[in-house]
Amino acid sequence: IGDELEGKPSRFHALMMFTKVDRSLSLQEKFQVAMRSMAKHGRFLEDEMLVLHYVSDAGSQELGSKMLPELLLDATFKYEVVFHEVDTLTEKLFPIVEAMQKHFSAGSGAYYSDAIFFLSVAMHRIMPAELKRIVQLDLDLKFRSNIRDLFQEFNHFPSEAVIGIAREMQPVYRHTFWQYRKENPKSRVGDPPPDGLPGFNSGVMLLNLDAMRRSTLYNQLLEPERVAHLAEKYHFRGHLGDQDFFTMIGMEHRELFHPLSCGWNRQLCTWWREHGYGDVFQLYYHCDGPVHIYHGNCNTPIPDD
Ligand code: UDP
Ligand code: MN
């Protein structure tokens, strides 16, 4: 903790959702690719340690703790594994995110079990105050760079930013904001990069928990009335959980978000190319520069390099 106060953390925290993995071969394969590639490319200093957090049910925890030692055999760095019970976190989360669930979840009701899809949104209220920064990662990732370099992005946050996140690489939010865009034809909401606001993807996120706790604005935006007001203004109805919330508040308050380069979350899903957006798809999908992390979203295979 002393080191962290001096702004030179010796413990690097990464968290992954890890539920129902024991019942899915496909998730087990993704887990293997993610952890093996993280181990292969990870480099840390002598006194540093990577702390791997998994949010799990009992069956997935048992499987994960069996598989991890082998997957991380090639790691040259020290690491520690922490499992968090999904039920315990859900219980803490639900009262905070219940009101926003109806705007950003599939279906109509606010299902208790869906609260966990909003973990990143309220992580700063749930995790102990000693935990100052954490990176949240999907399982369907493949690392091509040192994960330690990703943590360095925390040091480039502007003063008002609380979250580091890459843009969404499909025109999904062009679709979601269809009505708002029609009513506001000059707006950049939902437009492609580099000048537009295509929204965010939550596969790789840097959560500055300290900054999230301190930001009056961010915590106001969690209040049910504020969420309802913005959802009405933008005619927003989504089903992608945390990334919908971040995308919506990002349209209003860009200063809260530190943009990661597309190479830190190179999404591969092409679903929207075949579903009415073929003409503009490339404008969103395009990503120049080095790929540090591939994201095989919507079950898209990841190239072997
Ligand atoms: N996940 C999980 N159990 C599941 C489904 C998803 O733990 O049964 C986690 C996993 O970490 C996964 C993340 O939720 O990477 C988001 O889901 P996914 O990556 O499949 O969504 P996509 O990126 O394709 O939208
Ligand atoms: Mn994913």
Short mmCIF file of C-alpha atoms and ligand atoms in Angstrom, two decimals:
data_model
loop_
_atom_site.label_atom_id
_atom_site.label_comp_id
_atom_site.label_asym_id
_atom_site.label_seq_id
_atom_site.Cartn_x
_atom_site.Cartn_y
_atom_site.Cartn_z
CA ILE A 1 0.00 0.00 0.00
CA GLY A 2 2.89 2.33 0.71
CA ASP A 3 4.07 1.92 -2.85
CA GLU A 4 0.59 2.60 -4.17
CA LEU A 5 0.40 5.87 -2.26
CA GLU A 6 3.63 6.89 -3.98
CA GLY A 7 1.94 6.17 -7.28
CA LYS A 8 4.24 3.26 -8.04
CA PRO A 9 2.10 0.18 -7.51
CA SER A 10 3.87 -3.09 -6.87
CA ARG A 11 0.61 -5.04 -7.10
CA PHE A 12 -1.26 -4.97 -10.41
CA HIS A 13 -4.91 -6.03 -10.14
CA ALA A 14 -6.84 -7.66 -13.01
CA LEU A 15 -10.40 -9.02 -12.77
CA MET A 16 -12.36 -11.37 -14.99
CA MET A 17 -15.96 -12.56 -14.88
CA PHE A 18 -15.70 -16.34 -14.56
CA THR A 19 -19.12 -17.95 -14.16
CA LYS A 20 -20.63 -21.13 -15.62
CA VAL A 21 -17.20 -21.98 -17.00
CA ASP A 22 -17.38 -25.54 -15.67
CA ARG A 23 -20.43 -26.11 -17.90
CA SER A 24 -19.02 -24.63 -21.12
CA LEU A 25 -16.16 -26.09 -23.15
CA SER A 26 -16.14 -22.94 -25.25
CA LEU A 27 -15.52 -20.72 -22.20
CA GLN A 28 -12.81 -23.13 -21.00
CA GLU A 29 -11.03 -22.80 -24.35
CA LYS A 30 -11.27 -19.01 -24.22
CA PHE A 31 -9.90 -19.05 -20.66
CA GLN A 32 -6.92 -21.12 -21.81
CA VAL A 33 -6.09 -18.79 -24.70
CA ALA A 34 -6.42 -15.68 -22.50
CA MET A 35 -4.28 -16.96 -19.64
CA ARG A 36 -1.60 -18.66 -21.75
CA SER A 37 -1.13 -15.53 -23.87
CA MET A 38 -1.11 -13.31 -20.78
CA ALA A 39 1.60 -15.53 -19.25
CA LYS A 40 3.61 -15.67 -22.48
CA HIS A 41 3.83 -11.91 -22.99
CA GLY A 42 3.70 -10.70 -19.38
CA ARG A 43 6.83 -9.05 -17.97
CA PHE A 44 7.00 -7.46 -14.53
CA LEU A 45 9.76 -6.15 -12.32
CA GLU A 46 11.33 -8.21 -9.54
CA ASP A 47 9.27 -6.70 -6.70
CA GLU A 48 5.99 -6.66 -8.62
CA MET A 49 3.05 -9.04 -8.58
CA LEU A 50 0.03 -9.57 -10.79
CA VAL A 51 -3.11 -10.22 -8.72
CA LEU A 52 -5.71 -12.14 -10.73
CA HIS A 53 -9.30 -11.75 -9.51
CA TYR A 54 -12.04 -14.09 -10.75
CA VAL A 55 -15.75 -13.58 -10.07
CA SER A 56 -17.02 -17.16 -9.89
CA ASP A 57 -19.57 -19.69 -8.77
CA ALA A 58 -18.40 -22.75 -6.83
CA GLY A 59 -18.09 -25.04 -9.85
CA SER A 60 -16.13 -22.53 -11.93
CA GLN A 61 -13.84 -21.72 -9.01
CA GLU A 62 -12.98 -25.37 -8.55
CA LEU A 63 -12.20 -25.76 -12.25
CA GLY A 64 -10.29 -22.47 -12.44
CA SER A 65 -8.08 -23.22 -9.46
CA LYS A 66 -7.21 -26.60 -11.00
CA MET A 67 -6.41 -25.18 -14.46
CA LEU A 68 -4.54 -21.98 -13.55
CA PRO A 69 -1.20 -23.40 -12.34
CA GLU A 70 -0.72 -25.19 -15.65
CA LEU A 71 -1.90 -22.26 -17.80
CA LEU A 72 0.53 -19.94 -16.01
CA LEU A 73 3.46 -22.36 -16.01
CA ASP A 74 5.44 -20.15 -18.43
CA ALA A 75 4.86 -16.96 -16.46
CA THR A 76 8.10 -15.22 -15.51
CA PHE A 77 6.29 -12.97 -13.00
CA LYS A 78 4.86 -13.50 -9.52
CA TYR A 79 1.11 -13.82 -9.34
CA GLU A 80 -1.64 -14.37 -6.81
CA VAL A 81 -5.18 -15.65 -7.44
CA VAL A 82 -8.29 -14.36 -5.63
CA PHE A 83 -11.77 -15.80 -6.19
CA HIS A 84 -14.83 -13.66 -5.44
CA GLU A 85 -18.23 -15.29 -4.98
CA VAL A 86 -20.60 -14.04 -7.63
CA ASP A 87 -23.58 -14.29 -5.23
CA THR A 88 -21.91 -12.11 -2.59
CA LEU A 89 -21.01 -9.41 -5.12
CA THR A 90 -24.48 -9.54 -6.70
CA GLU A 91 -26.07 -8.94 -3.30
CA LYS A 92 -23.98 -5.79 -2.78
CA LEU A 93 -24.44 -4.60 -6.34
CA PHE A 94 -28.17 -5.04 -6.83
CA PRO A 95 -29.38 -2.07 -4.75
CA ILE A 96 -26.94 0.27 -6.54
CA VAL A 97 -27.67 -0.80 -10.12
CA GLU A 98 -31.27 -2.06 -9.90
CA ALA A 99 -32.75 1.14 -11.32
CA MET A 100 -30.46 1.27 -14.36
CA GLN A 101 -30.97 -2.39 -15.27
CA LYS A 102 -34.26 -1.76 -17.06
CA HIS A 103 -32.54 0.62 -19.49
CA PHE A 104 -29.55 -1.59 -20.28
CA SER A 105 -30.65 -5.24 -19.85
CA ALA A 106 -32.39 -7.67 -22.17
CA GLY A 107 -36.04 -8.23 -21.35
CA SER A 108 -38.28 -5.85 -19.47
CA GLY A 109 -37.79 -6.53 -15.75
CA ALA A 110 -34.77 -5.85 -13.52
CA TYR A 111 -33.62 -9.40 -12.86
CA TYR A 112 -31.56 -9.83 -9.72
CA SER A 113 -29.05 -12.09 -11.47
CA ASP A 114 -28.38 -9.49 -14.21
CA ALA A 115 -26.93 -7.04 -11.67
CA ILE A 116 -23.49 -8.64 -12.05
CA PHE A 117 -23.30 -7.34 -15.66
CA PHE A 118 -22.99 -3.90 -14.05
CA LEU A 119 -20.12 -4.79 -11.72
CA SER A 120 -17.68 -2.36 -13.36
CA VAL A 121 -20.16 0.51 -12.96
CA ALA A 122 -20.17 0.27 -9.15
CA MET A 123 -16.94 -1.61 -8.45
CA HIS A 124 -15.66 1.42 -6.49
CA ARG A 125 -18.47 0.97 -3.95
CA ILE A 126 -18.01 -2.79 -3.60
CA MET A 127 -14.28 -3.40 -3.43
CA PRO A 128 -12.24 -2.43 -0.34
CA ALA A 129 -10.85 1.13 -0.30
CA GLU A 130 -7.25 -0.18 -0.41
CA LEU A 131 -7.92 -1.33 -3.96
CA LYS A 132 -7.18 1.81 -5.97
CA ARG A 133 -7.02 0.61 -9.56
CA ILE A 134 -8.17 -2.50 -11.35
CA VAL A 135 -8.29 -3.68 -14.95
CA GLN A 136 -11.43 -5.64 -15.94
CA LEU A 137 -10.98 -8.09 -18.81
CA ASP A 138 -13.22 -10.43 -20.80
CA LEU A 139 -12.30 -14.10 -21.12
CA ASP A 140 -12.43 -14.09 -24.94
CA LEU A 141 -9.14 -12.20 -25.29
CA LYS A 142 -5.70 -13.03 -26.66
CA PHE A 143 -2.71 -10.99 -25.54
CA ARG A 144 0.02 -10.01 -27.98
CA SER A 145 1.67 -7.48 -25.65
CA ASN A 146 2.73 -7.23 -22.04
CA ILE A 147 -0.34 -6.68 -19.83
CA ARG A 148 1.87 -4.44 -17.65
CA ASP A 149 1.90 -1.90 -20.53
CA LEU A 150 -1.90 -1.70 -20.28
CA PHE A 151 -1.60 -0.62 -16.64
CA GLN A 152 0.71 2.19 -17.72
CA GLU A 153 -2.33 3.82 -19.35
CA PHE A 154 -3.55 4.71 -15.85
CA ASN A 155 -0.69 7.21 -15.73
CA HIS A 156 -2.04 9.04 -18.78
CA PHE A 157 -5.55 9.68 -17.42
CA PRO A 158 -6.51 13.37 -17.62
CA SER A 159 -7.55 14.82 -14.24
CA GLU A 160 -11.30 14.27 -14.63
CA ALA A 161 -11.14 10.79 -16.18
CA VAL A 162 -12.25 7.80 -14.09
CA ILE A 163 -12.31 4.96 -16.65
CA GLY A 164 -10.03 3.96 -19.53
CA ILE A 165 -11.88 2.20 -22.35
CA ALA A 166 -11.62 1.56 -26.10
CA ARG A 167 -14.27 2.41 -28.65
CA GLU A 168 -16.85 -0.03 -29.94
CA MET A 169 -15.81 -1.28 -33.42
CA GLN A 170 -19.23 -2.07 -34.88
CA PRO A 171 -22.07 0.35 -35.70
CA VAL A 172 -24.18 -1.05 -32.83
CA TYR A 173 -24.65 2.39 -31.23
CA ARG A 174 -25.41 3.97 -34.59
CA HIS A 175 -28.37 1.60 -34.40
CA THR A 176 -29.22 2.24 -30.72
CA PHE A 177 -29.15 6.03 -31.15
CA TRP A 178 -31.19 5.89 -34.38
CA GLN A 179 -34.03 8.06 -33.12
CA TYR A 180 -31.77 10.60 -31.41
CA ARG A 181 -29.68 10.88 -34.59
CA LYS A 182 -32.79 11.48 -36.66
CA GLU A 183 -33.93 14.25 -34.33
CA ASN A 184 -30.40 15.70 -34.14
CA PRO A 185 -28.92 15.28 -37.62
CA LYS A 186 -25.85 17.42 -36.85
CA SER A 187 -24.93 15.43 -33.75
CA ARG A 188 -21.83 13.18 -33.77
CA VAL A 189 -23.55 10.66 -31.47
CA GLY A 190 -23.17 7.20 -33.01
CA ASP A 191 -20.97 8.46 -35.88
CA PRO A 192 -17.76 6.57 -36.76
CA PRO A 193 -14.24 7.57 -35.72
CA PRO A 194 -12.17 9.62 -35.85
CA ASP A 195 -14.61 12.51 -35.51
CA GLY A 196 -17.72 10.66 -34.34
CA LEU A 197 -18.76 9.10 -31.03
CA PRO A 198 -19.20 5.37 -31.75
CA GLY A 199 -19.61 4.36 -28.09
CA PHE A 200 -17.50 2.01 -25.97
CA ASN A 201 -16.75 -1.71 -25.71
CA SER A 202 -16.36 -3.19 -22.23
CA GLY A 203 -14.02 -6.10 -23.07
CA VAL A 204 -10.99 -4.23 -21.68
CA MET A 205 -11.49 -1.54 -19.04
CA LEU A 206 -9.21 0.40 -16.72
CA LEU A 207 -11.16 1.32 -13.60
CA ASN A 208 -9.51 4.01 -11.52
CA LEU A 209 -11.50 3.10 -8.41
CA ASP A 210 -9.94 5.95 -6.45
CA ALA A 211 -11.03 8.49 -9.05
CA MET A 212 -14.48 6.87 -9.31
CA ARG A 213 -14.91 7.24 -5.54
CA ARG A 214 -13.78 10.88 -5.60
CA SER A 215 -15.75 12.02 -8.67
CA THR A 216 -18.92 13.83 -7.62
CA LEU A 217 -20.12 13.83 -11.21
CA TYR A 218 -19.64 10.10 -11.73
CA ASN A 219 -21.51 9.21 -8.55
CA GLN A 220 -24.37 11.58 -9.43
CA LEU A 221 -24.70 9.81 -12.78
CA LEU A 222 -25.37 6.55 -10.91
CA GLU A 223 -28.52 8.02 -9.33
CA PRO A 224 -31.71 6.54 -10.79
CA GLU A 225 -33.22 9.93 -11.74
CA ARG A 226 -30.08 10.96 -13.62
CA VAL A 227 -29.95 7.67 -15.53
CA ALA A 228 -33.66 7.91 -16.39
CA HIS A 229 -33.23 11.50 -17.57
CA LEU A 230 -30.36 10.65 -19.94
CA ALA A 231 -32.07 7.49 -21.18
CA GLU A 232 -35.07 9.61 -22.08
CA LYS A 233 -33.00 12.35 -23.71
CA TYR A 234 -31.17 9.86 -25.95
CA HIS A 235 -34.13 7.45 -26.35
CA PHE A 236 -31.66 4.84 -25.13
CA ARG A 237 -32.75 1.21 -24.82
CA GLY A 238 -29.94 -1.35 -24.73
CA HIS A 239 -29.08 -4.83 -23.53
CA LEU A 240 -25.30 -4.76 -23.17
CA GLY A 241 -25.08 -3.85 -19.47
CA ASP A 242 -22.12 -1.77 -18.30
CA GLN A 243 -20.98 -0.81 -21.80
CA ASP A 244 -24.39 0.70 -22.56
CA PHE A 245 -24.24 2.78 -19.39
CA PHE A 246 -20.69 3.99 -20.13
CA THR A 247 -21.60 4.72 -23.75
CA MET A 248 -24.63 6.76 -22.75
CA ILE A 249 -22.97 8.86 -20.05
CA GLY A 250 -19.94 9.22 -22.35
CA MET A 251 -22.09 11.05 -24.90
CA GLU A 252 -22.83 13.65 -22.26
CA HIS A 253 -19.53 13.69 -20.30
CA ARG A 254 -16.57 12.66 -22.47
CA GLU A 255 -14.14 13.96 -19.87
CA LEU A 256 -14.90 10.97 -17.60
CA PHE A 257 -13.31 8.57 -20.09
CA HIS A 258 -9.70 8.12 -21.13
CA PRO A 259 -9.81 6.62 -24.64
CA LEU A 260 -7.62 3.54 -25.12
CA SER A 261 -6.21 3.01 -28.60
CA CYS A 262 -8.17 0.42 -30.62
CA GLY A 263 -5.20 -1.97 -30.45
CA TRP A 264 -5.85 -2.56 -26.74
CA ASN A 265 -9.25 -4.09 -27.53
CA ARG A 266 -9.24 -5.15 -31.16
CA GLN A 267 -12.77 -6.56 -31.46
CA LEU A 268 -13.32 -9.11 -34.23
CA CYS A 269 -17.11 -9.54 -34.33
CA THR A 270 -18.67 -8.64 -37.70
CA TRP A 271 -22.36 -9.34 -36.91
CA TRP A 272 -23.60 -5.86 -37.85
CA ARG A 273 -21.94 -6.02 -41.29
CA GLU A 274 -24.57 -8.61 -42.27
CA HIS A 275 -27.47 -6.94 -40.48
CA GLY A 276 -28.19 -3.72 -42.32
CA TYR A 277 -24.94 -1.80 -41.79
CA GLY A 278 -22.67 -3.22 -44.52
CA ASP A 279 -22.28 0.21 -46.14
CA VAL A 280 -20.73 1.91 -43.08
CA PHE A 281 -19.26 -1.14 -41.33
CA GLN A 282 -15.60 -0.60 -42.31
CA LEU A 283 -15.61 2.94 -40.95
CA TYR A 284 -16.20 1.47 -37.49
CA TYR A 285 -14.24 -1.78 -37.83
CA HIS A 286 -11.07 -0.18 -39.11
CA CYS A 287 -8.17 -0.13 -36.61
CA ASP A 288 -4.68 1.08 -37.46
CA GLY A 289 -1.61 0.51 -35.37
CA PRO A 290 -0.33 -2.47 -33.37
CA VAL A 291 -2.80 -5.00 -31.95
CA HIS A 292 -1.96 -5.53 -28.28
CA ILE A 293 -5.09 -7.55 -27.43
CA TYR A 294 -7.45 -9.41 -29.76
CA HIS A 295 -11.06 -9.66 -28.57
CA GLY A 296 -12.93 -12.57 -30.15
CA ASN A 297 -16.35 -11.15 -29.33
CA CYS A 298 -19.60 -12.83 -30.41
CA ASN A 299 -17.59 -16.09 -30.50
CA THR A 300 -15.41 -14.93 -33.41
CA PRO A 301 -12.26 -17.03 -33.89
CA ILE A 302 -9.00 -15.23 -33.09
CA PRO A 303 -6.19 -15.41 -35.70
CA ASP A 304 -3.13 -17.49 -34.84
CA ASP A 305 -0.84 -14.52 -35.79
N1 UDP B 1 -18.92 -14.67 -18.97
C1 UDP B 1 -18.90 -15.66 -18.00
N2 UDP B 1 -19.79 -16.70 -18.08
C2 UDP B 1 -20.70 -16.80 -19.08
C3 UDP B 1 -20.72 -15.78 -20.07
C4 UDP B 1 -19.82 -14.74 -19.98
O1 UDP B 1 -18.10 -15.60 -17.07
O2 UDP B 1 -21.48 -17.76 -19.09
C5 UDP B 1 -17.98 -13.55 -18.87
C6 UDP B 1 -16.66 -13.81 -19.58
O3 UDP B 1 -15.62 -13.18 -18.86
C7 UDP B 1 -16.90 -13.11 -20.90
C8 UDP B 1 -17.69 -11.88 -20.46
O4 UDP B 1 -18.56 -12.40 -19.45
O5 UDP B 1 -15.72 -12.76 -21.57
C9 UDP B 1 -18.50 -11.20 -21.54
O6 UDP B 1 -19.12 -12.13 -22.37
P1 UDP B 1 -18.64 -12.35 -23.86
O7 UDP B 1 -17.17 -12.11 -23.94
O8 UDP B 1 -19.12 -13.69 -24.34
O9 UDP B 1 -19.44 -11.20 -24.63
P2 UDP B 1 -19.02 -10.51 -26.02
O10 UDP B 1 -17.65 -9.92 -25.83
O11 UDP B 1 -19.04 -11.56 -27.08
O12 UDP B 1 -20.06 -9.45 -26.22
MN MN B 2 -15.96 -10.62 -24.95
#
